[in-house]
Amino acid sequence: MSTSAPIPTPSGSPARLLRVAIIGAGPAGVYAADLLTKSKPVETGLLEVRIDLFDRYPAPYGLIRYGVAPDHPRIKGIVDALHKVLDRGGIRFFGNVDYGTDITLKDLRAHYDAVIFATGAILDADLNIPGIELEGSFGGADFVSWYDGHPDVDRTWPLEAREVAVIGNGNVALDIARMLTKQADDLLTTEIPDNVYEGLRASPVTDVHVFGRRGPAQVKFTPLELRELSHSRDVDIVLYPEDFEFDAASEQQIADNNQTRTMVKTFTNWLVEDEPTGATRRLHLHFLHTPVEVLGQDGRVTGIRFERNELDGSGHAKGTEEFADYPVQAVYRAVGYFGSPLQGLAFDHSRGVLPNEGGRVLGADGQRVPGLYTTGWIKRGPVGLIGHTKSDASETIECLLADSSSLLHDSPSRGEDMERLLKARSLEYTTWEGWLRLDAHEKLLGENNVSTVDGRPVLRERIKVGSREEMVYVSGRLGLPHAM
């Protein structure tokens, strides 16, 4: 890192220099970096910031790259926005660097005035019902990681079930159901890796059932995700009239909320107007079902049991003590994500977040830990969309800037380049320039792979590289004797 003299402020005095490390290069981390560089103290010259962005993966973008279905229509726009922030310079990216293993809190405190943790939430939330541990029962986040080419998951997935249950009524549940039912050939225009395409193409699935605990007016997905279901070729959507009982709170929600009204109208149109077409696959949407047990035989999933619910007048569901069994050979739980503890920091194990006040990290004693901040899902829990992530980052950056004068302190390592430490430890880190090489490489893989579907050529937009070793190699093993 350069140790040149501080830039002068409009008043002629030198600008204060603030060195910041951000752990996590997903939307939360990138937005925090962007807001900090565009903040008023920086734009007016009162403060100079130098930001290093670290991620445990060789590529940036976090859950946008490894947690969103590849056919999602908004993914390109989000990636483009994040790319522009990192590509304009002023924010350094260090990929393939794992916090807690490759670098420690002590390292970061020695080199930076402030550290922002934006590590997100990547684990599946638990669903504690009997049989959930049976073979054929999966975490939805694990499946998403597989079809998104996550570098730390196996290249194969046991797609052996003809009938599948997906538990959850959020966007991830719909993504999983859509990916399971969609014809693999229709995904060739996305960035899915070859192993994912081959696995989905060989899948024998015929029926995927999505179950929600409450009614159609209380679903957690959005109209865009719902509409995507109807775009799948050779897939019938199946709904059930008994699920469409609305209580007073639901009727009020439909009347007052345009998004709810739009989705309920879509549901009811499908229910009334759509006739079975004889498609080879069916996607069933069930409401008012609470899972009580995964059924099995010889250690494998053979079905799932639900208690039938009814709405209680306030939009909440209550059990009826009526039960129904569904024969399935696989169960995917998509009931939410959960954060992971971070080395050297207190952790709220009940919520899966770092204890914090407005983004200021708290210690085990409930007191603020100077110089440590957090944003994104590891701050607030795995709720909210991109807009929430931006406002969340804004709150954290406001707190950091308010504290900035107290963060500037001396240390023997302050001002030294963190890159020197990474090289001294022989870490195979990647950089933004390396990501541009990998990005171009993935696009070239797509251009050079023309598939044939129904006798017509299909040009693949790109093919995502899933191997960590290949990602690092293509990016360039900087800092090592065998560097490219």
Coordinates of C-alpha atoms in Angstrom, one line a residue:
M1 CA 0.0 0.0 0.0
S2 CA 1.3 3.4 -0.9
T3 CA 2.6 5.5 2.0
S4 CA 2.6 8.8 0.1
A5 CA 1.9 12.1 1.9
P6 CA -1.8 12.8 2.8
I7 CA -3.7 14.9 0.3
P8 CA -4.4 18.5 1.4
T9 CA -7.9 19.5 2.4
P10 CA -9.6 22.6 0.9
S11 CA -8.3 24.5 4.0
G12 CA -4.8 23.5 3.3
S13 CA -4.4 21.1 6.2
P14 CA -3.7 17.4 5.3
A15 CA -6.6 15.1 5.1
R16 CA -6.9 12.4 7.7
L17 CA -6.1 9.0 6.3
L18 CA -8.4 6.1 7.3
R19 CA -7.5 2.6 6.4
V20 CA -10.4 0.2 6.3
A21 CA -10.6 -3.6 5.7
I22 CA -13.9 -5.1 4.6
I23 CA -14.4 -8.9 5.1
G24 CA -16.8 -10.2 2.5
A25 CA -17.1 -9.1 -1.2
G26 CA -20.8 -9.7 -1.7
P27 CA -23.3 -6.8 -2.1
A28 CA -23.1 -5.8 1.5
G29 CA -19.4 -5.4 1.5
V30 CA -19.2 -3.7 -1.9
Y31 CA -22.0 -1.3 -1.0
A32 CA -20.3 -0.4 2.2
A33 CA -17.1 0.3 0.3
D34 CA -18.9 2.4 -2.3
L35 CA -20.7 4.5 0.3
L36 CA -17.5 5.1 2.2
T37 CA -15.7 6.3 -0.9
K38 CA -18.6 8.6 -1.8
S39 CA -19.2 10.0 1.7
K40 CA -19.2 13.7 2.2
P41 CA -15.9 13.8 4.3
V42 CA -14.1 12.0 1.4
E43 CA -15.6 14.1 -1.4
T44 CA -14.8 17.3 0.4
G45 CA -11.3 16.2 1.1
L46 CA -11.5 16.1 4.9
L47 CA -10.9 12.4 4.9
E48 CA -8.9 10.0 2.6
V49 CA -9.9 6.4 2.7
R50 CA -8.0 3.3 1.5
I51 CA -10.1 0.2 1.4
D52 CA -9.1 -3.4 1.0
L53 CA -11.9 -5.9 0.3
F54 CA -11.3 -9.5 1.3
D55 CA -13.2 -12.7 0.4
R56 CA -12.7 -16.4 1.1
Y57 CA -13.7 -17.2 -2.5
P58 CA -11.4 -16.4 -5.5
A59 CA -14.1 -14.4 -7.2
P60 CA -16.2 -11.4 -5.9
Y61 CA -20.0 -11.0 -5.5
G62 CA -20.7 -13.5 -2.7
L63 CA -24.3 -14.8 -2.8
I64 CA -25.0 -13.0 -6.1
R65 CA -22.6 -15.5 -7.6
Y66 CA -23.2 -18.5 -5.3
G67 CA -26.8 -18.0 -4.0
V68 CA -29.0 -16.9 -6.9
A69 CA -30.5 -19.2 -9.5
P70 CA -28.5 -18.8 -12.8
D71 CA -31.7 -18.0 -14.7
H72 CA -32.7 -15.2 -12.4
P73 CA -33.6 -12.1 -14.6
R74 CA -32.1 -9.5 -12.3
I75 CA -28.7 -11.1 -11.6
K76 CA -27.0 -9.4 -14.5
G77 CA -28.1 -6.0 -13.4
I78 CA -26.8 -6.5 -9.8
V79 CA -23.5 -7.9 -11.0
D80 CA -23.1 -5.0 -13.4
A81 CA -23.6 -2.5 -10.6
L82 CA -21.1 -4.3 -8.3
H83 CA -18.6 -4.5 -11.1
K84 CA -18.8 -0.8 -11.8
V85 CA -18.0 0.0 -8.1
L86 CA -14.9 -2.3 -8.0
D87 CA -13.7 -1.5 -11.6
R88 CA -13.4 2.3 -11.0
G89 CA -10.4 1.8 -8.8
G90 CA -9.7 2.9 -5.2
I91 CA -10.9 -0.4 -3.7
R92 CA -8.5 -3.3 -3.7
F93 CA -9.9 -6.9 -3.9
F94 CA -8.1 -9.8 -2.3
G95 CA -9.8 -13.1 -3.0
N96 CA -9.1 -16.6 -1.8
V97 CA -8.2 -15.2 1.6
D98 CA -10.1 -16.8 4.5
Y99 CA -10.6 -14.7 7.6
G100 CA -9.8 -16.7 10.7
T101 CA -7.4 -19.0 8.8
D102 CA -5.2 -17.0 6.4
I103 CA -5.6 -13.7 8.2
T104 CA -6.7 -13.0 11.8
L105 CA -8.3 -10.2 13.7
K106 CA -4.9 -9.4 15.2
D107 CA -3.5 -9.0 11.6
L108 CA -6.4 -6.7 10.6
R109 CA -6.2 -4.5 13.8
A110 CA -2.4 -4.1 13.2
H111 CA -2.9 -2.9 9.6
Y112 CA -6.2 -1.0 9.6
D113 CA -8.0 1.6 11.5
A114 CA -11.4 0.0 11.1
V115 CA -12.7 -3.4 10.0
I116 CA -16.2 -4.1 8.5
F117 CA -17.5 -7.6 8.6
A118 CA -19.9 -8.4 5.7
T119 CA -19.6 -12.2 5.6
G120 CA -23.3 -12.8 5.1
A121 CA -25.1 -16.0 6.0
I122 CA -24.5 -19.2 4.0
L123 CA -25.7 -22.1 6.2
D124 CA -29.2 -23.6 6.2
A125 CA -31.4 -22.8 9.1
D126 CA -32.3 -25.9 11.1
L127 CA -35.7 -27.7 10.8
N128 CA -36.0 -29.8 13.9
I129 CA -38.5 -32.5 13.0
P130 CA -38.1 -36.3 13.2
G131 CA -36.5 -37.9 10.1
I132 CA -34.8 -34.7 8.8
E133 CA -31.4 -36.5 9.0
L134 CA -32.5 -39.3 6.6
E135 CA -30.7 -39.9 3.3
G136 CA -32.4 -37.8 0.7
S137 CA -33.1 -34.9 3.0
F138 CA -31.1 -31.8 2.0
G139 CA -30.5 -28.3 3.0
G140 CA -31.7 -25.9 0.3
A141 CA -28.6 -23.7 0.6
D142 CA -26.4 -26.7 -0.1
F143 CA -28.3 -27.5 -3.3
V144 CA -28.1 -23.8 -4.4
S145 CA -24.4 -23.9 -3.9
W146 CA -24.2 -27.0 -6.1
Y147 CA -26.1 -25.6 -9.0
D148 CA -24.2 -22.3 -8.7
G149 CA -20.8 -24.0 -9.0
H150 CA -19.7 -23.2 -5.5
P151 CA -15.9 -24.0 -5.2
D152 CA -16.3 -25.8 -1.9
V153 CA -19.0 -28.3 -2.8
D154 CA -18.9 -31.7 -4.6
R155 CA -19.3 -31.7 -8.4
T156 CA -22.1 -34.3 -8.2
W157 CA -25.6 -34.2 -6.6
P158 CA -27.9 -37.2 -6.0
L159 CA -30.7 -36.3 -8.3
E160 CA -32.5 -39.6 -8.1
A161 CA -36.0 -38.7 -6.8
R162 CA -39.1 -38.7 -9.0
E163 CA -41.2 -36.9 -6.4
V164 CA -39.7 -34.1 -4.3
A165 CA -40.8 -31.9 -1.4
V166 CA -39.5 -28.3 -0.9
I167 CA -40.3 -26.8 2.4
G168 CA -40.5 -23.0 2.5
N169 CA -42.4 -20.1 0.9
G170 CA -39.6 -17.7 0.1
N171 CA -37.6 -16.9 -3.1
V172 CA -35.0 -19.7 -2.4
A173 CA -37.8 -22.3 -2.2
L174 CA -39.1 -21.2 -5.6
D175 CA -35.6 -21.1 -7.1
I176 CA -35.0 -24.7 -6.0
A177 CA -38.4 -25.9 -7.3
R178 CA -37.9 -24.1 -10.6
M179 CA -34.4 -25.5 -11.1
L180 CA -35.6 -29.0 -10.3
T181 CA -38.5 -28.9 -12.8
K182 CA -36.9 -26.8 -15.5
Q183 CA -35.7 -28.6 -18.6
A184 CA -31.9 -28.6 -18.5
D185 CA -31.6 -27.6 -22.1
D186 CA -33.3 -24.3 -21.3
L187 CA -30.5 -23.5 -18.8
L188 CA -27.8 -23.6 -21.5
T189 CA -28.1 -19.9 -22.1
T190 CA -27.1 -19.3 -18.4
E191 CA -23.7 -19.7 -16.8
I192 CA -24.3 -23.1 -15.2
P193 CA -21.2 -25.4 -15.1
D194 CA -21.2 -28.5 -17.3
N195 CA -21.5 -30.8 -14.4
V196 CA -24.7 -29.1 -13.3
Y197 CA -26.2 -29.2 -16.7
E198 CA -25.5 -32.9 -17.0
G199 CA -26.9 -33.7 -13.6
L200 CA -30.1 -31.8 -14.2
R201 CA -30.5 -33.3 -17.6
A202 CA -30.4 -36.8 -16.2
S203 CA -32.8 -36.1 -13.3
P204 CA -35.9 -38.4 -13.3
V205 CA -38.0 -35.9 -11.5
T206 CA -41.7 -35.6 -12.4
D207 CA -43.3 -33.8 -9.5
V208 CA -42.0 -31.1 -7.1
H209 CA -44.2 -30.0 -4.2
V210 CA -43.6 -26.7 -2.5
F211 CA -45.2 -26.3 1.0
G212 CA -45.8 -23.2 3.0
R213 CA -47.1 -23.0 6.5
R214 CA -49.5 -20.0 6.0
G215 CA -51.8 -19.0 3.2
P216 CA -51.3 -17.5 -0.3
A217 CA -51.5 -13.9 1.1
Q218 CA -48.6 -14.5 3.5
V219 CA -46.0 -15.9 1.1
K220 CA -42.5 -14.5 1.3
F221 CA -41.5 -14.5 -2.3
T222 CA -42.1 -11.7 -4.7
P223 CA -44.2 -11.3 -7.9
L224 CA -41.1 -11.5 -10.1
E225 CA -40.1 -14.9 -8.7
L226 CA -43.7 -16.1 -8.9
R227 CA -44.0 -15.1 -12.6
E228 CA -40.8 -17.0 -13.4
L229 CA -42.5 -20.2 -12.6
S230 CA -44.9 -19.8 -15.6
H231 CA -42.0 -19.4 -18.0
S232 CA -40.7 -22.9 -17.6
R233 CA -41.3 -25.1 -20.7
D234 CA -43.1 -28.4 -20.3
V235 CA -44.1 -27.8 -16.7
D236 CA -47.6 -27.7 -15.3
I237 CA -48.3 -25.6 -12.2
V238 CA -50.8 -27.3 -9.9
L239 CA -52.8 -25.5 -7.1
Y240 CA -55.4 -26.8 -4.7
P241 CA -58.8 -25.0 -4.1
E242 CA -58.8 -26.0 -0.4
D243 CA -55.7 -23.8 0.2
F244 CA -57.5 -20.7 -0.8
E245 CA -59.4 -19.9 2.3
F246 CA -58.7 -16.2 3.3
D247 CA -59.3 -14.8 6.8
A248 CA -60.0 -11.2 7.6
A249 CA -56.4 -10.3 8.0
S250 CA -55.6 -11.8 4.6
E251 CA -58.5 -10.0 2.9
Q252 CA -57.2 -6.7 4.4
Q253 CA -53.6 -7.5 3.3
I254 CA -54.9 -8.1 -0.3
A255 CA -56.8 -4.8 -0.2
D256 CA -54.0 -2.8 1.2
N257 CA -50.8 -4.2 -0.4
N258 CA -50.4 -4.1 -4.1
Q259 CA -47.7 -6.8 -4.1
T260 CA -49.9 -9.2 -2.2
R261 CA -52.9 -8.4 -4.4
T262 CA -50.8 -9.1 -7.5
M263 CA -49.6 -12.5 -6.3
V264 CA -53.0 -13.6 -5.1
K265 CA -54.5 -12.6 -8.4
T266 CA -51.8 -14.7 -10.2
F267 CA -52.5 -17.7 -8.0
T268 CA -56.3 -17.5 -8.5
N269 CA -55.9 -17.0 -12.2
W270 CA -53.8 -20.2 -12.4
L271 CA -56.2 -22.0 -10.2
V272 CA -59.3 -21.1 -12.3
E273 CA -57.9 -20.8 -15.8
D274 CA -55.0 -23.2 -16.1
E275 CA -55.8 -26.7 -17.3
P276 CA -53.3 -29.6 -17.2
T277 CA -51.4 -29.8 -20.5
G278 CA -49.9 -33.2 -20.0
A279 CA -46.4 -31.8 -19.3
T280 CA -43.7 -34.2 -18.3
R281 CA -43.2 -32.3 -15.0
R282 CA -45.5 -30.7 -12.5
L283 CA -44.8 -28.1 -9.9
H284 CA -47.3 -28.2 -7.0
L285 CA -47.9 -25.2 -4.7
H286 CA -49.4 -26.1 -1.3
F287 CA -50.3 -23.7 1.4
L288 CA -51.4 -24.1 5.1
H289 CA -49.1 -27.1 5.7
T290 CA -46.7 -27.5 8.6
P291 CA -44.1 -30.3 8.3
V292 CA -44.1 -32.6 11.3
E293 CA -42.0 -35.6 10.2
V294 CA -39.9 -36.9 7.3
L295 CA -40.9 -40.5 6.7
G296 CA -38.3 -43.1 5.8
Q297 CA -37.4 -46.7 5.3
D298 CA -34.0 -48.3 5.5
G299 CA -32.5 -44.9 6.3
R300 CA -33.9 -43.2 3.2
V301 CA -36.7 -40.7 2.6
T302 CA -39.9 -42.3 1.5
G303 CA -42.4 -39.5 2.3
I304 CA -43.2 -36.5 4.4
R305 CA -46.1 -35.8 6.9
F306 CA -47.8 -32.5 7.4
E307 CA -50.3 -31.1 9.7
R308 CA -53.1 -29.2 7.9
N309 CA -53.4 -25.6 9.1
E310 CA -56.1 -22.9 9.1
L311 CA -55.8 -19.2 9.4
D312 CA -56.8 -17.7 12.8
G313 CA -58.3 -14.4 11.7
S314 CA -55.0 -12.5 12.1
G315 CA -53.2 -14.0 9.2
H316 CA -51.4 -16.5 11.4
A317 CA -51.8 -20.3 11.0
K318 CA -52.9 -22.8 13.6
G319 CA -52.9 -26.5 13.4
T320 CA -56.1 -28.5 12.8
E321 CA -54.8 -31.9 14.1
E322 CA -55.5 -33.2 10.6
F323 CA -52.5 -34.9 9.0
A324 CA -51.6 -35.8 5.4
D325 CA -48.7 -37.9 4.0
Y326 CA -47.1 -37.3 0.7
P327 CA -44.9 -39.9 -1.0
V328 CA -41.6 -38.3 -1.9
Q329 CA -38.0 -39.6 -2.3
A330 CA -36.3 -36.3 -1.5
V331 CA -36.9 -33.3 0.8
Y332 CA -35.3 -29.9 0.5
R333 CA -35.6 -27.5 3.4
A334 CA -35.6 -23.8 2.4
V335 CA -36.6 -22.2 5.7
G336 CA -33.9 -19.6 5.7
Y337 CA -30.1 -19.0 5.9
F338 CA -28.1 -18.8 9.1
G339 CA -24.8 -16.9 9.8
S340 CA -21.5 -18.4 11.0
P341 CA -19.4 -17.3 14.0
L342 CA -16.3 -15.3 13.3
Q343 CA -12.9 -15.8 14.9
G344 CA -12.3 -13.5 17.8
L345 CA -15.8 -12.0 17.9
A346 CA -18.9 -12.5 20.0
F347 CA -21.8 -14.2 18.3
D348 CA -25.5 -14.4 18.8
H349 CA -26.1 -18.1 18.3
S350 CA -29.9 -17.8 18.5
R351 CA -30.1 -15.3 15.5
G352 CA -26.9 -16.2 13.7
V353 CA -25.6 -12.6 13.7
L354 CA -22.8 -10.5 15.2
P355 CA -24.2 -8.5 18.2
N356 CA -24.2 -4.9 17.2
E357 CA -25.7 -1.5 17.6
G358 CA -26.4 0.2 14.3
G359 CA -23.5 -1.7 12.8
R360 CA -21.0 -1.1 15.6
V361 CA -19.9 -4.6 16.8
L362 CA -20.5 -5.5 20.4
G363 CA -18.4 -7.7 22.6
A364 CA -19.6 -10.5 24.8
D365 CA -20.1 -8.0 27.6
G366 CA -22.5 -6.0 25.4
Q367 CA -20.0 -3.1 25.1
R368 CA -18.9 -1.6 21.7
V369 CA -15.6 -3.0 20.3
P370 CA -13.8 0.1 18.9
G371 CA -12.9 -0.1 15.3
L372 CA -15.1 -3.1 14.4
Y373 CA -18.3 -2.8 12.3
T374 CA -20.7 -5.1 10.5
T375 CA -23.3 -4.9 7.7
G376 CA -25.5 -7.2 5.6
W377 CA -27.0 -10.5 6.8
I378 CA -24.3 -11.1 9.4
K379 CA -25.5 -7.8 11.0
R380 CA -29.3 -8.1 10.7
G381 CA -30.0 -11.7 9.8
P382 CA -30.9 -13.2 6.5
V383 CA -33.9 -11.0 5.6
G384 CA -34.5 -8.3 3.1
L385 CA -33.5 -7.8 -0.5
I386 CA -30.9 -5.6 -2.2
G387 CA -32.6 -2.4 -1.2
H388 CA -32.4 -3.4 2.5
T389 CA -28.7 -4.2 2.0
K390 CA -28.0 -0.7 0.7
S391 CA -29.8 1.0 3.6
D392 CA -28.1 -1.3 6.0
A393 CA -24.7 -0.4 4.7
S394 CA -25.5 3.3 4.9
E395 CA -26.3 3.0 8.6
T396 CA -23.0 1.2 9.3
I397 CA -20.9 3.7 7.3
E398 CA -22.6 6.6 9.1
C399 CA -21.5 5.1 12.4
L400 CA -18.0 4.5 11.2
L401 CA -17.6 8.1 9.9
A402 CA -19.0 9.4 13.2
D403 CA -16.3 7.5 15.0
S404 CA -13.5 8.2 12.4
S405 CA -11.5 10.7 14.6
S406 CA -11.2 8.1 17.3
L407 CA -10.1 5.4 14.9
L408 CA -7.0 7.0 13.7
H409 CA -4.2 5.7 15.9
D410 CA -0.6 4.5 15.6
S411 CA 0.6 0.9 15.3
P412 CA 3.9 -0.6 14.3
S413 CA 2.2 -2.1 11.2
R414 CA 0.0 0.9 10.4
G415 CA 0.6 2.0 6.9
E416 CA 2.4 -1.2 5.8
D417 CA 0.9 -2.9 2.8
M418 CA -1.3 -5.9 3.7
E419 CA -0.2 -7.5 0.4
R420 CA 3.3 -7.9 1.9
L421 CA 1.8 -10.0 4.6
L422 CA -0.1 -12.2 2.2
K423 CA 3.0 -12.8 0.1
A424 CA 5.1 -13.6 3.2
R425 CA 2.6 -16.3 4.1
S426 CA 2.7 -17.7 0.5
L427 CA -1.1 -17.2 0.1
E428 CA -2.5 -17.8 -3.4
Y429 CA -4.7 -14.7 -3.3
T430 CA -6.5 -13.3 -6.3
T431 CA -7.0 -9.7 -7.3
W432 CA -9.5 -7.6 -9.2
E433 CA -7.3 -7.8 -12.3
G434 CA -7.3 -11.6 -11.8
W435 CA -11.1 -11.6 -11.6
L436 CA -11.2 -9.7 -15.0
R437 CA -9.1 -12.6 -16.4
L438 CA -11.4 -15.2 -14.9
D439 CA -14.5 -13.3 -16.1
A440 CA -13.2 -13.2 -19.6
H441 CA -12.2 -16.9 -19.4
E442 CA -15.7 -18.0 -18.4
K443 CA -17.2 -16.0 -21.2
L444 CA -14.8 -17.5 -23.7
L445 CA -15.7 -21.0 -22.4
G446 CA -19.3 -20.2 -23.3
E447 CA -18.5 -18.8 -26.7
N448 CA -16.4 -21.9 -27.6
N449 CA -19.2 -24.3 -26.5
V450 CA -22.1 -24.4 -28.9
S451 CA -24.7 -27.0 -27.9
T452 CA -27.5 -28.3 -30.1
V453 CA -31.1 -28.4 -28.8
D454 CA -33.9 -29.7 -31.0
G455 CA -31.6 -29.4 -34.0
R456 CA -30.7 -25.7 -33.4
P457 CA -27.5 -24.4 -32.1
V458 CA -27.5 -22.7 -28.7
L459 CA -24.6 -20.4 -27.8
R460 CA -23.8 -20.5 -24.1
E461 CA -23.3 -17.1 -22.6
R462 CA -20.6 -18.2 -20.3
I463 CA -19.6 -21.4 -18.3
K464 CA -18.9 -20.8 -14.7
V465 CA -15.6 -22.3 -13.4
G466 CA -16.4 -24.3 -10.2
S467 CA -13.0 -25.5 -9.1
R468 CA -11.2 -23.3 -6.6
E469 CA -7.8 -24.4 -8.0
E470 CA -8.8 -23.6 -11.6
M471 CA -10.2 -20.2 -10.5
V472 CA -6.9 -19.3 -8.8
Y473 CA -4.9 -20.6 -11.7
V474 CA -6.8 -18.6 -14.3
S475 CA -6.8 -15.5 -12.1
G476 CA -3.1 -15.7 -11.8
R477 CA -1.2 -16.9 -8.7
L478 CA 0.1 -13.5 -7.7
G479 CA 2.9 -13.2 -5.2
L480 CA 4.3 -16.7 -5.6
P481 CA 7.4 -17.8 -7.5
H482 CA 5.3 -19.5 -10.2
A483 CA 3.1 -16.5 -10.7
M484 CA 1.6 -16.0 -14.2

